[in-house]
PDB file of C-alpha atoms and ligand atoms in Angstrom:
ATOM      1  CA  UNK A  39      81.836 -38.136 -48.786  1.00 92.00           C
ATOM      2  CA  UNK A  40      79.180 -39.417 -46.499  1.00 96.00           C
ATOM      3  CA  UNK A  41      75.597 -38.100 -46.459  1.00 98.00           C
ATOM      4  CA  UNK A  42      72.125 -38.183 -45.158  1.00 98.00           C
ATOM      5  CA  UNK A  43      69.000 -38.045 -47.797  1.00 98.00           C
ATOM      6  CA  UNK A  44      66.363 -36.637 -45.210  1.00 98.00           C
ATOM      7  CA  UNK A  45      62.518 -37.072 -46.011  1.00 97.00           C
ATOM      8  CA  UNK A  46      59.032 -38.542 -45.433  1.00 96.00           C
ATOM      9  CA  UNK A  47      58.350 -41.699 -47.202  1.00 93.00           C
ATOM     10  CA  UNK A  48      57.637 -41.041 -50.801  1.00 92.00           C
ATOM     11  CA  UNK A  49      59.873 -37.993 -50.920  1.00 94.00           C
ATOM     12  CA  UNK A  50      62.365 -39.466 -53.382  1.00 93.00           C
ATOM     13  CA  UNK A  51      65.204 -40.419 -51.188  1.00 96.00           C
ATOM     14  CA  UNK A  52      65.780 -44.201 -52.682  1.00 94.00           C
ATOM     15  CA  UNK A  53      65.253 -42.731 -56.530  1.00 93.00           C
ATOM     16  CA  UNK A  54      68.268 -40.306 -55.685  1.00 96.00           C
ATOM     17  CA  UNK A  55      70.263 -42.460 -53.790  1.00 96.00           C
ATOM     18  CA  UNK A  56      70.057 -45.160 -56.398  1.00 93.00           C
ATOM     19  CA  UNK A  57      71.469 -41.998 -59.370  1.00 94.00           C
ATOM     20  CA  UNK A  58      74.438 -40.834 -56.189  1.00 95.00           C
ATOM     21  CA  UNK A  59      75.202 -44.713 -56.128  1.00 94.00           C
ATOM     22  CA  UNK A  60      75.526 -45.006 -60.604  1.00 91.00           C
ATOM     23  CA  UNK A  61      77.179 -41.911 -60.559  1.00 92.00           C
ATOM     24  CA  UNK A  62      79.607 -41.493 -58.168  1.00 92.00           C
ATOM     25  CA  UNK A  63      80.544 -44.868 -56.735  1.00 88.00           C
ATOM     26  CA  UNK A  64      78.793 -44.328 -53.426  1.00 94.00           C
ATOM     27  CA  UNK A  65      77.302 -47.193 -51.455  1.00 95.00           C
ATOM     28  CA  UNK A  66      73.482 -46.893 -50.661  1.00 96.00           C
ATOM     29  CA  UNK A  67      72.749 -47.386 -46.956  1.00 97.00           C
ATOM     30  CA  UNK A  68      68.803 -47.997 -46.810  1.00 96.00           C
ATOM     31  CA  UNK A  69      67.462 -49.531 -43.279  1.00 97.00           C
ATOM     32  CA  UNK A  70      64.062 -49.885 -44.848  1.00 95.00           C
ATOM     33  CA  UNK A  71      66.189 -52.266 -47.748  1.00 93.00           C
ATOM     34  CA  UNK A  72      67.954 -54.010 -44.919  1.00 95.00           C
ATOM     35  CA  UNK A  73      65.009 -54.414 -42.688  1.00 95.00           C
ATOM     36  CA  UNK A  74      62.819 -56.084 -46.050  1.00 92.00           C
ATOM     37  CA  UNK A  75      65.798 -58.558 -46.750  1.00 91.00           C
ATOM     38  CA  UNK A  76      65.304 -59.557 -43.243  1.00 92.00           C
ATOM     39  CA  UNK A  77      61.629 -59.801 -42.619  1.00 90.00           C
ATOM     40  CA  UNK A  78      62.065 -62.581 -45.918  1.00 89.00           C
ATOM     41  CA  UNK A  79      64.957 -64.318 -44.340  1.00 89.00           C
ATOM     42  CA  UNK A  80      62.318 -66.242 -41.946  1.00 87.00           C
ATOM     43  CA  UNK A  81      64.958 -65.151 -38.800  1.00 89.00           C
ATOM     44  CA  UNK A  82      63.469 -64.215 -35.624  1.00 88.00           C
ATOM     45  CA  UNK A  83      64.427 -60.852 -36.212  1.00 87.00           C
ATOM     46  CA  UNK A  84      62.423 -61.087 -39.435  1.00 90.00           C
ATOM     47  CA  UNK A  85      59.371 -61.917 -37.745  1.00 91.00           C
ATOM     48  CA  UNK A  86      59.572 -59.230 -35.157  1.00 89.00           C
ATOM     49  CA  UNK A  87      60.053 -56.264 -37.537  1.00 94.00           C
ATOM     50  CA  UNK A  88      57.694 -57.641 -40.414  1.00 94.00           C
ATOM     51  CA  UNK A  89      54.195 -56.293 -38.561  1.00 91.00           C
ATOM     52  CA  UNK A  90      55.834 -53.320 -36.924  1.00 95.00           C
ATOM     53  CA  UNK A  91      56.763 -52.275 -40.606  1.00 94.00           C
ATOM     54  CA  UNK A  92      53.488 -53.174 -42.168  1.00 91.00           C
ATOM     55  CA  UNK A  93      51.785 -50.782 -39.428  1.00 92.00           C
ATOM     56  CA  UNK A  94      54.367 -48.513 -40.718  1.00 93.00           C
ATOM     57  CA  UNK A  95      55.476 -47.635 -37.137  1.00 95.00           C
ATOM     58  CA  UNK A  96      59.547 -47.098 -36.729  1.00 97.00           C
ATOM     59  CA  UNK A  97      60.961 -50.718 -35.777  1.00 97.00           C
ATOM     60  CA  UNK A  98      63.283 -50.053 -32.597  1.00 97.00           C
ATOM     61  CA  UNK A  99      66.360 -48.041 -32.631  1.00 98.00           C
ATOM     62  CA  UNK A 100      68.536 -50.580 -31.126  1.00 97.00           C
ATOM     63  CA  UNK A 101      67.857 -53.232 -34.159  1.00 96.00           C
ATOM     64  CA  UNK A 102      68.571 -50.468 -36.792  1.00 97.00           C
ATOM     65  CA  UNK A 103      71.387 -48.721 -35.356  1.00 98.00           C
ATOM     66  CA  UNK A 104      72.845 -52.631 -35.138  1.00 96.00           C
ATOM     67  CA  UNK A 105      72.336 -53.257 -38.942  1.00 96.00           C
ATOM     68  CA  UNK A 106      74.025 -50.211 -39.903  1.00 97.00           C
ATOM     69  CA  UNK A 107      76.637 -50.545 -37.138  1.00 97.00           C
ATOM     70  CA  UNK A 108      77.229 -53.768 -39.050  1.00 95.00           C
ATOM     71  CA  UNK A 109      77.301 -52.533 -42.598  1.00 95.00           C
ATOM     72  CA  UNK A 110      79.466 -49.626 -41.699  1.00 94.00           C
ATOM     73  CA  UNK A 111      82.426 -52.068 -39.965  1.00 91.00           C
ATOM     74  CA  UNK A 112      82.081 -53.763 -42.970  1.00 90.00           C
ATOM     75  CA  UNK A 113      83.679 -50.623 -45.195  1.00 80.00           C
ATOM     76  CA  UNK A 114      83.917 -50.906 -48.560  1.00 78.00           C
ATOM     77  CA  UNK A 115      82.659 -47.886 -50.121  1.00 75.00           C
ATOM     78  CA  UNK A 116      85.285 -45.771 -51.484  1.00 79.00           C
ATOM     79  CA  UNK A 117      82.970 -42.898 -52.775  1.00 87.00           C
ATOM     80  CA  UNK A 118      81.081 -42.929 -49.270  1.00 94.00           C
ATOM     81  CA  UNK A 119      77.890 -43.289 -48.106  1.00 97.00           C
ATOM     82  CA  UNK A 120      74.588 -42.347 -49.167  1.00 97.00           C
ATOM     83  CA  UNK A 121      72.170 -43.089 -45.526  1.00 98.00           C
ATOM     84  CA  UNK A 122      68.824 -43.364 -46.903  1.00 97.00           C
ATOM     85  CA  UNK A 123      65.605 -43.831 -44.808  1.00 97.00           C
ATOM     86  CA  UNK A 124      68.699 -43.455 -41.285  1.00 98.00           C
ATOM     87  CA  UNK A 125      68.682 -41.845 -39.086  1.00 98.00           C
ATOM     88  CA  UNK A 126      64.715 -41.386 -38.030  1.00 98.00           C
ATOM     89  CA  UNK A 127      65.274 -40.863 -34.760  1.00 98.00           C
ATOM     90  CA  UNK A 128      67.356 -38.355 -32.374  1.00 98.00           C
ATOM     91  CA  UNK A 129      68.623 -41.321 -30.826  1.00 98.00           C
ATOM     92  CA  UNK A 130      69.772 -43.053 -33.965  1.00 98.00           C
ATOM     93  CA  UNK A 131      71.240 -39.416 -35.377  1.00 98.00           C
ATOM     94  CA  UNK A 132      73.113 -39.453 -32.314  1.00 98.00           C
ATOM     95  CA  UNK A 133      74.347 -43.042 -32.779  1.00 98.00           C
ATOM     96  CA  UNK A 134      75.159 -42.560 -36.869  1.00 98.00           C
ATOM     97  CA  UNK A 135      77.952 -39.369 -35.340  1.00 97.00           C
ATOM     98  CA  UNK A 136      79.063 -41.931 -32.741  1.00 97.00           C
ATOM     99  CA  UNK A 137      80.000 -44.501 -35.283  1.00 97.00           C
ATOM    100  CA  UNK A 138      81.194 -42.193 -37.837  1.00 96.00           C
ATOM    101  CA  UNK A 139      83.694 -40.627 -35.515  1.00 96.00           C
ATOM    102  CA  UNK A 140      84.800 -44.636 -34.347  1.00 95.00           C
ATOM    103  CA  UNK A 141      86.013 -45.111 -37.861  1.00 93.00           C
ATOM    104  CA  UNK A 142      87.498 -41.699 -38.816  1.00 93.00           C
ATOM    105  CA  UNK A 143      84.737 -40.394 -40.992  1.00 93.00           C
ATOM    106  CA  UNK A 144      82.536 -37.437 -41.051  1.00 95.00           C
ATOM    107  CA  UNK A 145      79.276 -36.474 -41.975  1.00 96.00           C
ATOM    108  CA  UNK A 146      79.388 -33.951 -44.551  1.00 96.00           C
ATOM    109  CA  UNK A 147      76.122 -33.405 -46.140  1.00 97.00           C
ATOM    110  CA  UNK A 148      72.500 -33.602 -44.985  1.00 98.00           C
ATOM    111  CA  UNK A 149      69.614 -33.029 -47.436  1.00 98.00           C
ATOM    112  CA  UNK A 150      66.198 -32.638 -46.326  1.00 98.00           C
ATOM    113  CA  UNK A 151      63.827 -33.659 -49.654  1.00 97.00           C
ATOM    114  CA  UNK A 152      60.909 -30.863 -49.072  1.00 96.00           C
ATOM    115  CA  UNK A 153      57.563 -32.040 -50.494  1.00 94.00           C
ATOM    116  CA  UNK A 154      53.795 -32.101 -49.736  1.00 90.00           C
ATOM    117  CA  UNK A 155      51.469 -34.428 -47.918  1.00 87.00           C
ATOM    118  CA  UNK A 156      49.170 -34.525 -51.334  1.00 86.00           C
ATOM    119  CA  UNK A 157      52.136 -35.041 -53.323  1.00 87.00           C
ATOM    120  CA  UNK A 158      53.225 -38.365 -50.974  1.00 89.00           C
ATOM    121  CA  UNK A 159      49.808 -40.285 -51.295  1.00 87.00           C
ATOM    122  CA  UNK A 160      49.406 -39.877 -55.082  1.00 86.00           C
ATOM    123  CA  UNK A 161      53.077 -41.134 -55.260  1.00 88.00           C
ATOM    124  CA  UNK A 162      53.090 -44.109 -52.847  1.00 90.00           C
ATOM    125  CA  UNK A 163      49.972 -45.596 -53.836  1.00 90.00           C
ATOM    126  CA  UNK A 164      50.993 -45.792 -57.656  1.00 93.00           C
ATOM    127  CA  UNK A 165      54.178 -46.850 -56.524  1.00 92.00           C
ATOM    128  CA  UNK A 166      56.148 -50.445 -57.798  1.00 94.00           C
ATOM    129  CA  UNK A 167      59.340 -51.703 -57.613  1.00 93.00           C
ATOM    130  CA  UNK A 168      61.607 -54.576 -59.913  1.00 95.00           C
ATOM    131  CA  UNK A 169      62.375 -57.036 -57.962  1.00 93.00           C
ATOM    132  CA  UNK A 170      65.390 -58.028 -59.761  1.00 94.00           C
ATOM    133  CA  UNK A 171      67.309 -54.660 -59.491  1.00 91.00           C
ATOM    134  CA  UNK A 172      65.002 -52.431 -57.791  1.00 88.00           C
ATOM    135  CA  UNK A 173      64.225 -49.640 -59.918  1.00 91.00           C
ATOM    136  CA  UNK A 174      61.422 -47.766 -58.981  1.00 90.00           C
ATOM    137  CA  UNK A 175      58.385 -46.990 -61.257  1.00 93.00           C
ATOM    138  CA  UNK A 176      55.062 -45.160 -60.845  1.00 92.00           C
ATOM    139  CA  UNK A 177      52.018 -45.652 -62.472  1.00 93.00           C
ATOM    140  CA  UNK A 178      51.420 -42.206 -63.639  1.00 89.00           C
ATOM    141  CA  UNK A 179      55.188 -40.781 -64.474  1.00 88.00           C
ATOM    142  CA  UNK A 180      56.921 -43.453 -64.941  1.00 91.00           C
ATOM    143  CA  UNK A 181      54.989 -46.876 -65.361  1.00 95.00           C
ATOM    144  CA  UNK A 182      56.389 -49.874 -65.833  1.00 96.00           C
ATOM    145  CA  UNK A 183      57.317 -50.347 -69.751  1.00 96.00           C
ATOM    146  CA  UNK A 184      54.242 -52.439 -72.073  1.00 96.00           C
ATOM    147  CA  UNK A 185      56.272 -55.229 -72.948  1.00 96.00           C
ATOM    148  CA  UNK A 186      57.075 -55.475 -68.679  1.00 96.00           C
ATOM    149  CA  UNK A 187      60.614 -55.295 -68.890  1.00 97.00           C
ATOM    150  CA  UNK A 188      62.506 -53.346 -66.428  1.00 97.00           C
ATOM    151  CA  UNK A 189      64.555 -50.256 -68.098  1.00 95.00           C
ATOM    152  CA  UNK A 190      67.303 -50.825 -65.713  1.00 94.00           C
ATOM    153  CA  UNK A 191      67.756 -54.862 -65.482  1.00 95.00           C
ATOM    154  CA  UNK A 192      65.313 -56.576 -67.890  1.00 96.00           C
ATOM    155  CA  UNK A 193      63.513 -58.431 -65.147  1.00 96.00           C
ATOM    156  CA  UNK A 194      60.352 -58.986 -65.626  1.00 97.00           C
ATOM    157  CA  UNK A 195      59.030 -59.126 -61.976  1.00 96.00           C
ATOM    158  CA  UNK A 196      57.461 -56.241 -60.456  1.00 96.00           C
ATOM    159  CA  UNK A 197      56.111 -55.661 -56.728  1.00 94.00           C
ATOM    160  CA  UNK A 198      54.454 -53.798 -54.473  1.00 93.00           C
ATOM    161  CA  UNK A 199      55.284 -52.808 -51.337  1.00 89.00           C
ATOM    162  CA  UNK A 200      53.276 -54.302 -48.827  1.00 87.00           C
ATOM    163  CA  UNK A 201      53.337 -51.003 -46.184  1.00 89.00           C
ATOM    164  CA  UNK A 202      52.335 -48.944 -49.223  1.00 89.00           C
ATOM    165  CA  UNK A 203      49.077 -48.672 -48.714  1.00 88.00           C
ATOM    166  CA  UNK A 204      46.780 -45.359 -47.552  1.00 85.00           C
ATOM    167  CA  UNK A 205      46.265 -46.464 -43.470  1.00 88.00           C
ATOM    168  CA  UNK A 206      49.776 -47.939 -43.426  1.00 90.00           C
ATOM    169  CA  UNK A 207      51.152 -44.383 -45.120  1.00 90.00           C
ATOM    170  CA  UNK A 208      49.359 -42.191 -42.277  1.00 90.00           C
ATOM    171  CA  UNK A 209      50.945 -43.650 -39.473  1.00 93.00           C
ATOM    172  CA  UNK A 210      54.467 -43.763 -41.629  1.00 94.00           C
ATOM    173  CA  UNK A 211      53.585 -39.807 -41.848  1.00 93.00           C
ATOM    174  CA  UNK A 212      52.897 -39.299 -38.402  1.00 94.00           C
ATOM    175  CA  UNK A 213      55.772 -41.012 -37.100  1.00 96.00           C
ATOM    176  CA  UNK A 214      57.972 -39.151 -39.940  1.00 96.00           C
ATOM    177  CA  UNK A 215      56.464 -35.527 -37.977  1.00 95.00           C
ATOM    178  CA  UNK A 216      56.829 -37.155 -34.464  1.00 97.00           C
ATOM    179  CA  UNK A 217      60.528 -38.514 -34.858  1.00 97.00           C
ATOM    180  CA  UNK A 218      62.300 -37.823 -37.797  1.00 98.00           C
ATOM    181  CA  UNK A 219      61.381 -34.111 -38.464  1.00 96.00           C
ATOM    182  CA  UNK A 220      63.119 -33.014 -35.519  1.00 97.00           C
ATOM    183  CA  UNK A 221      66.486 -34.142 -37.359  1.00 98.00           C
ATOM    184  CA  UNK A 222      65.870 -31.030 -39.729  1.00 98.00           C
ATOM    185  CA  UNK A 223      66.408 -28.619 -36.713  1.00 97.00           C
ATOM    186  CA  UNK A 224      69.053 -30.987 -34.872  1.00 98.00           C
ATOM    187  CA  UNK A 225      71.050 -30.886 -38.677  1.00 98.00           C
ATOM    188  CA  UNK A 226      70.923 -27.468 -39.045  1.00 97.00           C
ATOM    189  CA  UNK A 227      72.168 -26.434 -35.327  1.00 97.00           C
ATOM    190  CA  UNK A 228      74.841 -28.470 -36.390  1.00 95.00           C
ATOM    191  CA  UNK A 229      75.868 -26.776 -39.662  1.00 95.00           C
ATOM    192  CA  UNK A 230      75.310 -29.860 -41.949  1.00 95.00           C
ATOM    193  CA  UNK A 231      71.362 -29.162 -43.353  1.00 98.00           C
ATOM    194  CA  UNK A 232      70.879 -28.415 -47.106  1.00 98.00           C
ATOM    195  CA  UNK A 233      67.004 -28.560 -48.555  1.00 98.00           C
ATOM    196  CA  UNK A 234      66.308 -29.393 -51.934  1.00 98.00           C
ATOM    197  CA  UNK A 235      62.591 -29.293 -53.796  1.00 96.00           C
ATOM    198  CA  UNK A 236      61.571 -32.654 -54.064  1.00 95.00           C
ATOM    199  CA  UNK A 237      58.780 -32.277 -55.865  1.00 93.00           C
ATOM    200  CA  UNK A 238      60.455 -31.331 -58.716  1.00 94.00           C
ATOM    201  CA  UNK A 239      61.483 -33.464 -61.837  1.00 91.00           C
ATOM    202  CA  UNK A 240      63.548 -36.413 -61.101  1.00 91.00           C
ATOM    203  CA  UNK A 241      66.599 -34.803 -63.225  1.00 95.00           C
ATOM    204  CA  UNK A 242      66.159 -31.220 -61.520  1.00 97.00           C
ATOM    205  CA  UNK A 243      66.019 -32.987 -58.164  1.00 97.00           C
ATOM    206  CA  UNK A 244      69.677 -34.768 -58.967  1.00 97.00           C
ATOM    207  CA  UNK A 245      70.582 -31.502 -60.445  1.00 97.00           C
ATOM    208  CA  UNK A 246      69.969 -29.497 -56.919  1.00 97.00           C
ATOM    209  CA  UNK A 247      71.152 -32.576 -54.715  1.00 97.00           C
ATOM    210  CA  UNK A 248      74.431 -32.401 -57.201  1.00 96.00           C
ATOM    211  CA  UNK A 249      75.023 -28.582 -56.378  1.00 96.00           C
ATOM    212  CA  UNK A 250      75.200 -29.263 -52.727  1.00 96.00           C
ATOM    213  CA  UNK A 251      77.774 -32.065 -53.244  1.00 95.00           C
ATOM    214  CA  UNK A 252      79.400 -29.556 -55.257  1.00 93.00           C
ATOM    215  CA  UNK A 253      78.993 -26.444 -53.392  1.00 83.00           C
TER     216      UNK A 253
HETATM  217  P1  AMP B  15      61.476 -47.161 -45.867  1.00 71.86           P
HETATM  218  O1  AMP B  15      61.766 -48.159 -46.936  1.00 71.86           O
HETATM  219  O2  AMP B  15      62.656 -46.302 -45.535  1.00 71.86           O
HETATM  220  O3  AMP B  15      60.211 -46.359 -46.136  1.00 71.86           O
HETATM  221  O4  AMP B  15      61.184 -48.008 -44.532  1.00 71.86           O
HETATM  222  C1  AMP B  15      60.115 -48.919 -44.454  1.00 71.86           C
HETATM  223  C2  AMP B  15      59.810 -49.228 -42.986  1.00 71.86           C
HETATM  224  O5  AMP B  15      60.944 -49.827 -42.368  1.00 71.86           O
HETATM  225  C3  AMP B  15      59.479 -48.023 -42.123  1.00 71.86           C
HETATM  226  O6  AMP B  15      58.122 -47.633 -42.216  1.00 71.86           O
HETATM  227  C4  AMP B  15      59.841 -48.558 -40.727  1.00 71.86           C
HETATM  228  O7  AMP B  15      58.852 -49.464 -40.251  1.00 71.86           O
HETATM  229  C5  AMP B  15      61.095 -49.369 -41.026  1.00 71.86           C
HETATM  230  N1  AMP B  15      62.326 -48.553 -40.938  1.00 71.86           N
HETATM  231  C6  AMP B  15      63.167 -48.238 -41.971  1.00 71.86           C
HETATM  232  N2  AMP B  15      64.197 -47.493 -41.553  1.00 71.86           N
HETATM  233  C7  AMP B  15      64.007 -47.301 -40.219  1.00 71.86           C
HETATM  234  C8  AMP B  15      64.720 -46.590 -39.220  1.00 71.86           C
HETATM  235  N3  AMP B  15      65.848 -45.910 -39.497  1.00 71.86           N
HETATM  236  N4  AMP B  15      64.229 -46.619 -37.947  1.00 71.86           N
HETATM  237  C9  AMP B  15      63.114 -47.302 -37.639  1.00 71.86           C
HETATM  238  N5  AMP B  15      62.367 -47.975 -38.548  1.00 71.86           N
HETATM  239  C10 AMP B  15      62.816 -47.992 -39.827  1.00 71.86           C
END
């Protein structure tokens, strides 16, 4: 089973897709992951997407499209694929059923994480992650444990990320409305759109995502 978690930044999708991953053996495809690996990897590619992202404007579609193209040939996943954070663009949705149908797969669940603006700033700006495993914590429901051990891992390095910051998260919004929203509408002509309240508690948020999987 392959599927899209579909969202502004903040709405939850990495959270979820890390639960889809322990639970049901699915691999987590996040371009935002794959483009931070890079931007520390001192390649030339690094340096080019490393201010783009910290602006928080989308890095081109040709240089995501190729990571995933690259992870996808790979194959591996035997419970499927959770996309996370791709595609943002009509361009790169267009490329993701391109590639799917190369290998033989399909796309069979899209879920749009519904939340408000509010909501997103009050949850990015308290937001930190391990380093070691990458759990994700938040400084008002779910801060990082006195002793500063992660729940998950143990480590006992925590970060922030550098593009979540208030200026940085308005232009991440605006380009979310600009270029990614339009995937809602271009999902749903298609058939494949399911919405689920993000704003709800982490466990009823799995809960709804889980009855679409199921449905
Ligand atoms: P995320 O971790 O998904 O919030 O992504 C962090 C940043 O990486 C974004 O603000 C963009 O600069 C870049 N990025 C991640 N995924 C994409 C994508 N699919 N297309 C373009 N830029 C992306």
């Amino acid at each position: 089973m392959n599927i899209i978690l579909l969202g502004p930044p903040g709405a939850g999708k990495g959270t979820q897709a890390r639960r889809l991953v322990d639970e049901r053996d699915m691999v987590q495809l996040s371009t935002g992951d794959m483009l931070r690996e890079a931007r520390t990897s001192g390649t030339e590619m690094g340096r080019v997407v490393a201010g783009v992202m910290d602006r928080g404007e989308l890095v081109t579609d040709e240089i995501v499209i190729g990571l995933i193209r690259e992870k996808l040939t790979e194959g591996g996943a035997s419970g499927g694929y959770i996309f996370d954070g791709f595609p943002r663009t009509l361009a790169q949705a267009d490329a993701l059923g391109d590639l799917l149908a190369e290998l033989g797969e399909t796309l069979d669940a899209v879920i749009e994480m519904r939340v408000d603006d509010d909501a997103l700033v009050a949850r990015i700006t308290a937001r930190s992650t391990c380093a070691s495993c990458g759990e994700v914590y938040n400084d008002n429901t779910k801060p990082i444990p006195a002793d500063g051990t992660c729940t998950n891992c143990g480590g006992k390095e925590f970060t922030r990320r550098a593009d979540d910051n208030e200026d940085s998260l308005k232009t991440r919004l605006l380009a979310y409305y600009k270029q990614t929203s339009p995937l809602i509408g271009y999902y749903h002509a298609k058939g494949a759109l399911s919405s689920v309240d993000g704003l709800a508690a982490m466990d009823d948020v799995a809960g709804s995502i889980r009855s679409v999987l199921e449905g």
